[in-house]
mmCIF file of C-alpha atoms in Angstrom:
data_model
loop_
_atom_site.group_PDB
_atom_site.id
_atom_site.type_symbol
_atom_site.label_atom_id
_atom_site.label_comp_id
_atom_site.label_asym_id
_atom_site.label_seq_id
_atom_site.Cartn_x
_atom_site.Cartn_y
_atom_site.Cartn_z
ATOM 1 C CA UNK A 273 85.438 108.873 119.464
ATOM 2 C CA UNK A 274 83.926 106.253 121.748
ATOM 3 C CA UNK A 275 86.391 103.577 122.607
ATOM 4 C CA UNK A 276 83.452 101.298 123.427
ATOM 5 C CA UNK A 277 81.528 101.612 120.010
ATOM 6 C CA UNK A 278 84.908 99.184 118.336
ATOM 7 C CA UNK A 279 85.034 100.936 115.287
ATOM 8 C CA UNK A 280 87.752 99.303 113.133
ATOM 9 C CA UNK A 281 89.229 100.685 109.616
ATOM 10 C CA UNK A 282 88.656 97.259 107.289
ATOM 11 C CA UNK A 283 91.061 97.334 104.506
ATOM 12 C CA UNK A 284 89.965 94.297 102.641
ATOM 13 C CA UNK A 285 86.404 95.455 102.355
ATOM 14 C CA UNK A 286 86.296 99.023 103.346
ATOM 15 C CA UNK A 287 82.986 97.812 105.180
ATOM 16 C CA UNK A 288 82.277 97.487 108.807
ATOM 17 C CA UNK A 289 81.340 94.008 109.260
ATOM 18 C CA UNK A 290 83.167 90.734 108.418
ATOM 19 C CA UNK A 291 81.748 87.306 107.866
ATOM 20 C CA UNK A 292 83.846 84.896 109.260
ATOM 21 C CA UNK A 293 84.924 81.426 108.333
ATOM 22 C CA UNK A 294 85.890 79.536 105.503
ATOM 23 C CA UNK A 295 85.245 82.549 102.877
ATOM 24 C CA UNK A 296 88.317 82.404 101.107
ATOM 25 C CA UNK A 297 89.653 86.205 101.691
ATOM 26 C CA UNK A 298 91.793 87.462 103.608
ATOM 27 C CA UNK A 299 90.578 90.436 106.083
ATOM 28 C CA UNK A 300 93.072 92.539 107.746
ATOM 29 C CA UNK A 301 91.264 94.917 110.618
ATOM 30 C CA UNK A 302 92.869 97.712 112.435
ATOM 31 C CA UNK A 303 90.746 98.301 115.177
ATOM 32 C CA UNK A 304 90.029 101.510 116.433
ATOM 33 C CA UNK A 305 91.743 101.588 119.913
ATOM 34 C CA UNK A 306 92.547 105.237 120.486
ATOM 35 C CA UNK A 307 96.484 105.796 120.679
ATOM 36 C CA UNK A 308 97.796 102.252 120.260
ATOM 37 C CA UNK A 309 97.644 99.614 117.705
ATOM 38 C CA UNK A 310 95.566 96.491 117.250
ATOM 39 C CA UNK A 311 95.425 94.282 114.353
ATOM 40 C CA UNK A 312 92.955 91.423 113.350
ATOM 41 C CA UNK A 313 93.942 89.251 110.804
ATOM 42 C CA UNK A 314 91.929 86.382 109.472
ATOM 43 C CA UNK A 315 92.678 84.263 106.691
ATOM 44 C CA UNK A 316 91.418 82.563 103.386
ATOM 45 C CA UNK A 317 90.529 79.223 105.701
ATOM 46 C CA UNK A 318 89.614 81.201 109.095
ATOM 47 C CA UNK A 319 92.680 80.908 110.829
ATOM 48 C CA UNK A 320 93.017 84.070 113.263
ATOM 49 C CA UNK A 321 95.939 86.185 114.385
ATOM 50 C CA UNK A 322 95.632 89.678 116.747
ATOM 51 C CA UNK A 323 98.781 91.702 116.506
ATOM 52 C CA UNK A 324 99.449 93.842 119.421
ATOM 53 C CA UNK A 325 95.514 94.467 121.657
ATOM 54 C CA UNK A 326 95.972 98.467 122.258
ATOM 55 C CA UNK A 327 95.389 99.790 125.294
ATOM 56 C CA UNK A 328 95.442 102.580 128.010
ATOM 57 C CA UNK A 329 97.035 104.524 130.804
ATOM 58 C CA UNK A 330 94.565 103.719 132.500
ATOM 59 C CA UNK A 331 92.801 100.711 134.441
ATOM 60 C CA UNK A 332 88.907 102.254 133.332
ATOM 61 C CA UNK A 333 88.536 100.330 130.446
ATOM 62 C CA UNK A 334 89.913 97.004 129.445
ATOM 63 C CA UNK A 335 90.842 97.240 125.738
ATOM 64 C CA UNK A 336 90.775 93.611 125.282
ATOM 65 C CA UNK A 337 87.493 92.661 127.387
ATOM 66 C CA UNK A 338 85.501 95.510 126.222
ATOM 67 C CA UNK A 339 86.431 96.412 123.263
ATOM 68 C CA UNK A 340 88.370 93.283 120.895
ATOM 69 C CA UNK A 341 86.759 90.133 122.237
ATOM 70 C CA UNK A 342 82.890 91.845 121.250
ATOM 71 C CA UNK A 343 84.722 92.584 117.561
ATOM 72 C CA UNK A 344 86.080 89.110 117.202
ATOM 73 C CA UNK A 345 83.057 87.128 119.184
ATOM 74 C CA UNK A 346 81.013 89.420 116.361
ATOM 75 C CA UNK A 347 82.491 87.496 113.892
ATOM 76 C CA UNK A 348 81.665 83.909 115.428
ATOM 77 C CA UNK A 349 85.174 82.941 116.746
ATOM 78 C CA UNK A 350 85.830 81.575 119.643
ATOM 79 C CA UNK A 351 89.485 81.601 119.144
ATOM 80 C CA UNK A 352 92.724 83.297 118.222
ATOM 81 C CA UNK A 353 95.456 81.284 116.707
ATOM 82 C CA UNK A 354 98.303 83.309 117.348
ATOM 83 C CA UNK A 355 98.998 86.812 119.245
ATOM 84 C CA UNK A 356 102.117 89.068 118.605
ATOM 85 C CA UNK A 357 103.190 91.501 120.922
ATOM 86 C CA UNK A 358 105.453 93.987 118.537
ATOM 87 C CA UNK A 359 107.173 95.449 121.685
ATOM 88 C CA UNK A 360 106.882 96.108 124.859
ATOM 89 C CA UNK A 361 104.237 99.488 125.194
ATOM 90 C CA UNK A 362 101.322 99.411 127.180
ATOM 91 C CA UNK A 363 99.581 100.946 124.332
ATOM 92 C CA UNK A 364 100.201 97.513 122.147
ATOM 93 C CA UNK A 365 99.966 94.973 125.243
ATOM 94 C CA UNK A 366 97.396 95.385 127.755
ATOM 95 C CA UNK A 367 94.477 93.783 125.536
ATOM 96 C CA UNK A 368 96.293 90.686 125.868
ATOM 97 C CA UNK A 369 95.219 89.844 129.262
ATOM 98 C CA UNK A 370 91.279 90.349 128.521
ATOM 99 C CA UNK A 371 92.049 88.426 124.918
ATOM 100 C CA UNK A 372 93.679 85.281 126.411
ATOM 101 C CA UNK A 373 91.237 84.742 129.119
ATOM 102 C CA UNK A 374 88.496 85.039 126.429
ATOM 103 C CA UNK A 375 89.856 83.082 123.822
ATOM 104 C CA UNK A 376 91.147 79.800 122.710
ATOM 105 C CA UNK A 377 95.055 80.345 121.730
ATOM 106 C CA UNK A 378 97.882 78.225 120.283
ATOM 107 C CA UNK A 379 100.860 80.754 119.961
ATOM 108 C CA UNK A 380 101.432 84.211 121.768
ATOM 109 C CA UNK A 381 104.721 85.464 120.169
ATOM 110 C CA UNK A 382 107.155 88.016 121.039
ATOM 111 C CA UNK A 383 110.406 89.916 119.906
ATOM 112 C CA UNK A 384 112.821 88.484 122.976
ATOM 113 C CA UNK A 385 112.833 90.841 125.616
ATOM 114 C CA UNK A 386 110.234 88.803 127.392
ATOM 115 C CA UNK A 387 111.536 90.931 130.551
ATOM 116 C CA UNK A 388 110.834 94.259 129.369
ATOM 117 C CA UNK A 389 107.297 93.160 128.990
ATOM 118 C CA UNK A 390 105.014 94.107 131.756
ATOM 119 C CA UNK A 391 101.636 92.059 131.413
ATOM 120 C CA UNK A 392 98.691 92.948 133.356
ATOM 121 C CA UNK A 393 98.171 91.218 136.002
ATOM 122 C CA UNK A 394 97.408 87.103 135.785
ATOM 123 C CA UNK A 395 98.321 87.278 132.088
ATOM 124 C CA UNK A 396 101.875 84.629 132.965
ATOM 125 C CA UNK A 397 99.530 82.071 134.962
ATOM 126 C CA UNK A 398 96.745 82.218 131.905
ATOM 127 C CA UNK A 399 99.315 81.859 129.505
ATOM 128 C CA UNK A 400 100.385 78.503 131.828
ATOM 129 C CA UNK A 401 97.194 77.017 132.618
ATOM 130 C CA UNK A 402 96.083 77.496 128.974
ATOM 131 C CA UNK A 403 99.285 75.640 127.996
ATOM 132 C CA UNK A 404 99.615 78.350 124.807
ATOM 133 C CA UNK A 405 103.039 78.593 123.115
ATOM 134 C CA UNK A 406 104.898 81.788 124.270
ATOM 135 C CA UNK A 407 108.417 82.005 122.294
ATOM 136 C CA UNK A 408 110.324 84.587 120.490
ATOM 137 C CA UNK A 409 109.895 85.208 116.999
ATOM 138 C CA UNK A 410 113.329 85.486 115.180
ATOM 139 C CA UNK A 411 114.494 87.899 112.424
ATOM 140 C CA UNK A 412 114.290 85.993 109.285
ATOM 141 C CA UNK A 413 111.421 83.983 110.440
ATOM 142 C CA UNK A 414 109.298 82.847 107.058
ATOM 143 C CA UNK A 415 105.863 80.986 107.526
ATOM 144 C CA UNK A 416 103.085 79.798 106.159
ATOM 145 C CA UNK A 417 99.809 80.858 108.622
ATOM 146 C CA UNK A 418 97.636 79.562 105.776
ATOM 147 C CA UNK A 419 97.856 77.867 102.262
ATOM 148 C CA UNK A 420 99.521 80.977 100.308
ATOM 149 C CA UNK A 421 99.664 83.638 103.578
ATOM 150 C CA UNK A 422 103.531 83.734 104.069
ATOM 151 C CA UNK A 423 104.558 85.492 107.427
ATOM 152 C CA UNK A 424 107.966 87.703 107.200
ATOM 153 C CA UNK A 425 109.501 88.727 110.666
ATOM 154 C CA UNK A 426 111.934 91.266 110.800
ATOM 155 C CA UNK A 427 113.337 91.501 114.435
ATOM 156 C CA UNK A 428 115.912 94.086 114.988
ATOM 157 C CA UNK A 429 117.013 93.648 118.804
ATOM 158 C CA UNK A 430 119.617 92.227 118.409
ATOM 159 C CA UNK A 431 121.638 93.487 114.887
ATOM 160 C CA UNK A 432 121.303 97.222 115.952
ATOM 161 C CA UNK A 433 122.135 96.253 119.382
ATOM 162 C CA UNK A 434 125.720 94.886 117.967
ATOM 163 C CA UNK A 435 125.479 98.142 115.478
ATOM 164 C CA UNK A 436 124.824 100.901 117.990
ATOM 165 C CA UNK A 437 125.101 99.563 121.620
ATOM 166 C CA UNK A 438 122.280 99.235 123.915
ATOM 167 C CA UNK A 439 122.358 102.930 124.581
ATOM 168 C CA UNK A 440 118.964 105.562 125.028
ATOM 169 C CA UNK A 441 118.784 105.423 121.164
ATOM 170 C CA UNK A 442 118.180 101.779 121.537
ATOM 171 C CA UNK A 443 114.783 102.367 122.613
ATOM 172 C CA UNK A 444 111.915 99.924 122.888
ATOM 173 C CA UNK A 445 110.294 101.597 120.092
ATOM 174 C CA UNK A 446 113.301 100.394 117.780
ATOM 175 C CA UNK A 447 113.272 96.702 118.878
ATOM 176 C CA UNK A 448 109.839 96.559 117.787
ATOM 177 C CA UNK A 449 108.599 93.393 115.743
ATOM 178 C CA UNK A 450 107.838 94.545 112.227
ATOM 179 C CA UNK A 451 105.584 91.733 110.662
ATOM 180 C CA UNK A 452 105.189 91.639 106.256
ATOM 181 C CA UNK A 453 101.886 89.439 105.148
ATOM 182 C CA UNK A 454 101.991 88.499 102.019
ATOM 183 C CA UNK A 455 99.308 87.084 99.744
ATOM 184 C CA UNK A 456 99.966 86.641 95.861
ATOM 185 C CA UNK A 457 99.935 90.327 94.856
ATOM 186 C CA UNK A 458 98.601 91.888 98.047
ATOM 187 C CA UNK A 459 101.369 92.354 101.194
ATOM 188 C CA UNK A 460 101.144 94.234 104.254
ATOM 189 C CA UNK A 461 103.872 95.895 106.142
ATOM 190 C CA UNK A 462 102.990 96.243 109.905
ATOM 191 C CA UNK A 463 105.987 98.433 111.130
ATOM 192 C CA UNK A 464 105.095 98.769 114.822
ATOM 193 C CA UNK A 465 106.315 101.538 116.484
ATOM 194 C CA UNK A 466 110.056 101.755 114.891
ATOM 195 C CA UNK A 467 111.823 105.014 114.452
ATOM 196 C CA UNK A 468 114.436 106.449 112.273
ATOM 197 C CA UNK A 469 117.146 104.177 113.347
ATOM 198 C CA UNK A 470 115.477 101.092 112.636
ATOM 199 C CA UNK A 471 113.625 102.508 109.369
ATOM 200 C CA UNK A 472 117.498 103.352 107.997
ATOM 201 C CA UNK A 473 118.618 99.481 109.235
ATOM 202 C CA UNK A 474 116.253 98.094 107.040
ATOM 203 C CA UNK A 475 116.274 100.563 103.826
ATOM 204 C CA UNK A 476 120.687 99.599 104.299
ATOM 205 C CA UNK A 477 120.178 96.096 105.171
ATOM 206 C CA UNK A 478 116.920 94.064 104.563
ATOM 207 C CA UNK A 479 115.381 93.123 101.098
ATOM 208 C CA UNK A 480 111.794 92.705 100.357
ATOM 209 C CA UNK A 481 109.836 95.886 102.015
ATOM 210 C CA UNK A 482 107.863 97.018 99.381
ATOM 211 C CA UNK A 483 104.174 96.605 100.159
ATOM 212 C CA UNK A 484 101.218 97.253 98.809
ATOM 213 C CA UNK A 485 100.288 98.416 102.355
ATOM 214 C CA UNK A 486 101.882 100.124 105.088
ATOM 215 C CA UNK A 487 100.706 100.236 108.867
ATOM 216 C CA UNK A 488 102.556 103.790 109.433
ATOM 217 C CA UNK A 489 104.895 103.188 112.418
ATOM 218 C CA UNK A 490 104.393 105.101 115.881
ATOM 219 C CA UNK A 491 100.970 106.319 115.189
ATOM 220 C CA UNK A 492 102.501 108.886 112.628
ATOM 221 C CA UNK A 493 104.883 110.344 114.799
ATOM 222 C CA UNK A 494 107.545 112.557 113.784
ATOM 223 C CA UNK A 495 110.268 110.456 114.372
ATOM 224 C CA UNK A 496 108.858 107.522 112.057
ATOM 225 C CA UNK A 497 108.300 107.791 108.217
ATOM 226 C CA UNK A 498 111.239 108.616 106.759
ATOM 227 C CA UNK A 499 111.678 109.813 102.994
ATOM 228 C CA UNK A 500 113.873 106.902 102.353
ATOM 229 C CA UNK A 501 111.706 104.224 104.317
ATOM 230 C CA UNK A 502 108.357 105.330 102.428
ATOM 231 C CA UNK A 503 110.298 105.239 99.360
ATOM 232 C CA UNK A 504 111.736 101.785 99.556
ATOM 233 C CA UNK A 505 108.270 100.149 100.862
ATOM 234 C CA UNK A 506 106.225 102.436 98.135
ATOM 235 C CA UNK A 507 102.874 101.616 99.739
ATOM 236 C CA UNK A 508 99.502 102.486 97.906
ATOM 237 C CA UNK A 509 98.062 102.715 101.088
ATOM 238 C CA UNK A 510 98.810 103.436 104.580
ATOM 239 C CA UNK A 511 97.084 103.327 107.834
ATOM 240 C CA UNK A 512 97.409 105.244 110.514
ATOM 241 C CA UNK A 513 96.910 103.707 114.340
ATOM 242 C CA UNK A 514 95.681 106.897 116.112
ATOM 243 C CA UNK A 515 93.482 108.257 118.723
ATOM 244 C CA UNK A 516 91.779 111.797 119.103
ATOM 245 C CA UNK A 517 91.883 113.776 120.622
ATOM 246 C CA UNK A 518 95.668 113.351 120.274
ATOM 247 C CA UNK A 519 98.027 114.915 122.770
ATOM 248 C CA UNK A 520 101.220 113.641 121.246
ATOM 249 C CA UNK A 521 100.466 115.827 117.887
ATOM 250 C CA UNK A 522 99.878 112.055 116.125
ATOM 251 C CA UNK A 523 99.906 112.156 112.993
ATOM 252 C CA UNK A 524 102.581 114.702 112.438
ATOM 253 C CA UNK A 525 102.047 117.182 109.538
ATOM 254 C CA UNK A 526 105.208 116.502 108.058
ATOM 255 C CA UNK A 527 104.439 112.540 107.768
ATOM 256 C CA UNK A 528 101.484 113.689 105.994
ATOM 257 C CA UNK A 529 102.384 115.489 103.518
ATOM 258 C CA UNK A 530 105.623 113.208 103.239
ATOM 259 C CA UNK A 531 102.736 110.728 102.010
ATOM 260 C CA UNK A 532 100.971 113.317 99.871
ATOM 261 C CA UNK A 533 103.782 113.648 98.226
ATOM 262 C CA UNK A 534 104.363 110.022 97.421
ATOM 263 C CA UNK A 535 100.764 109.517 96.497
ATOM 264 C CA UNK A 536 99.860 107.582 99.106
ATOM 265 C CA UNK A 537 96.393 107.232 99.733
ATOM 266 C CA UNK A 538 96.203 107.375 104.160
ATOM 267 C CA UNK A 539 93.099 106.383 106.051
ATOM 268 C CA UNK A 540 93.164 106.822 109.968
ATOM 269 C CA UNK A 541 91.580 104.847 112.784
ATOM 270 C CA UNK A 542 90.150 108.254 114.344
ATOM 271 C CA UNK A 543 88.599 109.358 110.942
ATOM 272 C CA UNK A 544 87.595 106.421 109.040
#
């Protein structure tokens, strides 16, 4: 795999090039950033959103500037209206520095645990200098990012801490923002890195999880994608954002078999 190729899994069209602007189509792109998440969204009227930004545990490559930015420029965009950092893991946030540096940004959202985010050096100054709205998304937030394009937020950080306490099981993964994107009859549930604890809470307490597409949690880790959660979401298509080669054994054969048994079509950024 070549990260510099910046290949992408494009669910809207299952193609590798997207025209920009007001083409009337919602497009959701799962970028190949290795072992990490980076999801680019373009709404029908040309609004843009970046959910997570990939990252590697090395400074050899700037995922934001070297991989994601060229992809967005290739779509003829010079701004990203909204950026969302679902949780503090490096493989989800490292690229934001390069993106904020190179694009106009209106809003930068996080899960409310801002002290846990260790962004690349200088990002705070960039956000302040560019007057970007830096704020948290709260559980139950619902808003339209475009006409007919609804965002719903599941933020379990406070609810899980109240129910289970802030112990080891309440790790950063379980505090991830989960975003549901709804456009007409089509919906995307973007599950970040939540594990079985958060999945179980959502199954028991939340409504409206059923979605056409599921971004499989935590790169297909065995600690996520429980049978009850998948049965509640009932996705037709699942996307696994995963690196190759993979030292973590992602995606787990157990998870792949579980998806297969539920007749879910699976796409992976390391293969497609």
